[in-house]
PDB file of C-alpha atoms in Angstrom:
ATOM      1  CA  UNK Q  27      11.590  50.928  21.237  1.00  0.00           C
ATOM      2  CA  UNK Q  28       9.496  50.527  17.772  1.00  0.00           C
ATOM      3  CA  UNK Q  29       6.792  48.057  17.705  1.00  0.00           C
ATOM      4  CA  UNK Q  30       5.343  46.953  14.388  1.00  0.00           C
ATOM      5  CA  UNK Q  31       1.503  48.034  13.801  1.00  0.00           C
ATOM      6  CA  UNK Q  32      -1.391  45.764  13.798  1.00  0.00           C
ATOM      7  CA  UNK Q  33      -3.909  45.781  11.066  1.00  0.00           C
ATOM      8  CA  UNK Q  34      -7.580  45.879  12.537  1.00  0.00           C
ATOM      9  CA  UNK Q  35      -8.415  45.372  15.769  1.00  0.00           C
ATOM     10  CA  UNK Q  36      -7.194  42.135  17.841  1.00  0.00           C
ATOM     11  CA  UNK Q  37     -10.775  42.213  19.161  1.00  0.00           C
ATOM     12  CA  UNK Q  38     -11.837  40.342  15.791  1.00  0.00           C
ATOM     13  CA  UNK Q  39      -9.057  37.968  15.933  1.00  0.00           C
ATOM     14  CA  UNK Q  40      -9.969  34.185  15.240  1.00  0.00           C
ATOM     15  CA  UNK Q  41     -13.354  35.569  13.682  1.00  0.00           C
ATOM     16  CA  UNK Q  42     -13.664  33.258  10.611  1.00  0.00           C
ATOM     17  CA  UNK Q  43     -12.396  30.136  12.067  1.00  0.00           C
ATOM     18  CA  UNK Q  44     -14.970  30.534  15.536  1.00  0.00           C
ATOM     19  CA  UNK Q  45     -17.616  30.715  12.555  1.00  0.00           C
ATOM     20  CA  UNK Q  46     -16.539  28.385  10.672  1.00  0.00           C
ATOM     21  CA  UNK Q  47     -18.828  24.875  11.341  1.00  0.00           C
ATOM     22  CA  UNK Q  48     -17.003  22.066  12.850  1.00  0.00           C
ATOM     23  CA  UNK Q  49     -16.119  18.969  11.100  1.00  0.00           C
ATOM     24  CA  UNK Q  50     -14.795  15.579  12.728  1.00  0.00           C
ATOM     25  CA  UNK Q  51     -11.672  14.028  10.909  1.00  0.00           C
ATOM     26  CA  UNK Q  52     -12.465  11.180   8.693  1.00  0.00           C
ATOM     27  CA  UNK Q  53     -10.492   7.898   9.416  1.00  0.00           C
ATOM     28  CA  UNK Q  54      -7.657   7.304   6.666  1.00  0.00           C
ATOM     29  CA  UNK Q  55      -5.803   4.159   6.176  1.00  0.00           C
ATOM     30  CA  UNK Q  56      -2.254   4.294   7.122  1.00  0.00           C
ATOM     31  CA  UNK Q  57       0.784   5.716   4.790  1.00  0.00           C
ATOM     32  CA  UNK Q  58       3.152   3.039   4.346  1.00  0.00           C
ATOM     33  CA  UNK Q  59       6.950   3.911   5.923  1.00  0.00           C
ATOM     34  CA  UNK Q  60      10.564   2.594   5.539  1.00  0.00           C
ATOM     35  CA  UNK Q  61      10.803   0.439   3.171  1.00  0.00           C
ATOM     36  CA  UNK Q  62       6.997  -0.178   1.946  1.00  0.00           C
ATOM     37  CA  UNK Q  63       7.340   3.728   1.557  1.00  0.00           C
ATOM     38  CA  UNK Q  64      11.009   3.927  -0.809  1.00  0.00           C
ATOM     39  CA  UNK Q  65       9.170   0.700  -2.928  1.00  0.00           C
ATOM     40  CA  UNK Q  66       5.947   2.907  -3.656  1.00  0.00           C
ATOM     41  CA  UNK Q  67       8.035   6.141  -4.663  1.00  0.00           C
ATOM     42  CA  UNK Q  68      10.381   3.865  -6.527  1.00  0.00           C
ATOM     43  CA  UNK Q  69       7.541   2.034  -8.264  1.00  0.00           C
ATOM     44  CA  UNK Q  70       5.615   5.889  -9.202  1.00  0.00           C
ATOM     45  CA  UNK Q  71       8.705   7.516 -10.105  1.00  0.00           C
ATOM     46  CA  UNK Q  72      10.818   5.070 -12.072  1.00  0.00           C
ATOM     47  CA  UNK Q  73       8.421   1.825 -13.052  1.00  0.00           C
ATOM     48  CA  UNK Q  74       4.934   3.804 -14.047  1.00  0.00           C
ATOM     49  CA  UNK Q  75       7.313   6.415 -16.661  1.00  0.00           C
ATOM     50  CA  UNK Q  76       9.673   3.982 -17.462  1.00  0.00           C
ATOM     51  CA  UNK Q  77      10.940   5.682 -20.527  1.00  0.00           C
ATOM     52  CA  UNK Q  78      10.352   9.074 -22.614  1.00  0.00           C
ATOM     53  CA  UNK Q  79      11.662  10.598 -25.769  1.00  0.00           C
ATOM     54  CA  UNK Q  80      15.441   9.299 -26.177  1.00  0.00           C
ATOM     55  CA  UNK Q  81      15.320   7.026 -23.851  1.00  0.00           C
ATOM     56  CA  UNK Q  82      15.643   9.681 -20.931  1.00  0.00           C
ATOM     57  CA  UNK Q  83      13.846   9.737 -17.746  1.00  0.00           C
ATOM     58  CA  UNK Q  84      12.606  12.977 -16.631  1.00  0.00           C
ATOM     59  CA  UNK Q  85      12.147  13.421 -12.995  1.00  0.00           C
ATOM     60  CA  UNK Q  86      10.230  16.806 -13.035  1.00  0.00           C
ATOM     61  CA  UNK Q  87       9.401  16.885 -16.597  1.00  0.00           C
ATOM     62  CA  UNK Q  88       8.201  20.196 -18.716  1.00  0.00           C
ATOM     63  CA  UNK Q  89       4.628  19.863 -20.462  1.00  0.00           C
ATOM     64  CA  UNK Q  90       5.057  18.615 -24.069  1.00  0.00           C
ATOM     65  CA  UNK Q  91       4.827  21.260 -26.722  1.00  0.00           C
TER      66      UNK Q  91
END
């Protein structure tokens, strides 16, 4: 049977994040869902770039030379 090697020792494993200092989560207000959620995408996407050169709509547009 092969087993794959392991780089360094596992006795350092979880080094960096054990040292790392501890920070509590900040409260956040809540992301909208269902439908509140499909009017904010619609209203970024579609409303806020309603129209480019010719009249097209570009999605995931190139930057403009």
């Amino acid at each position: 049977m092969l087993l794959g090697k392991v780089h360094g020792s596992l006795a350092r494993a979880g080094k960096v994040k054990n040292q790392t200092p501890k920070v509590e989560a900040q409260e956040k207000a809540k992301k909208p869902t269902g439908r509140a959620k499909k009017r904010e995408m619609y209203n970024r996407r579609i409303v806020s770039n309603a129209t480019t050169i010719n009249g097209k709509r570009r999605l995931n547009p190139a930057p403009v030379k």
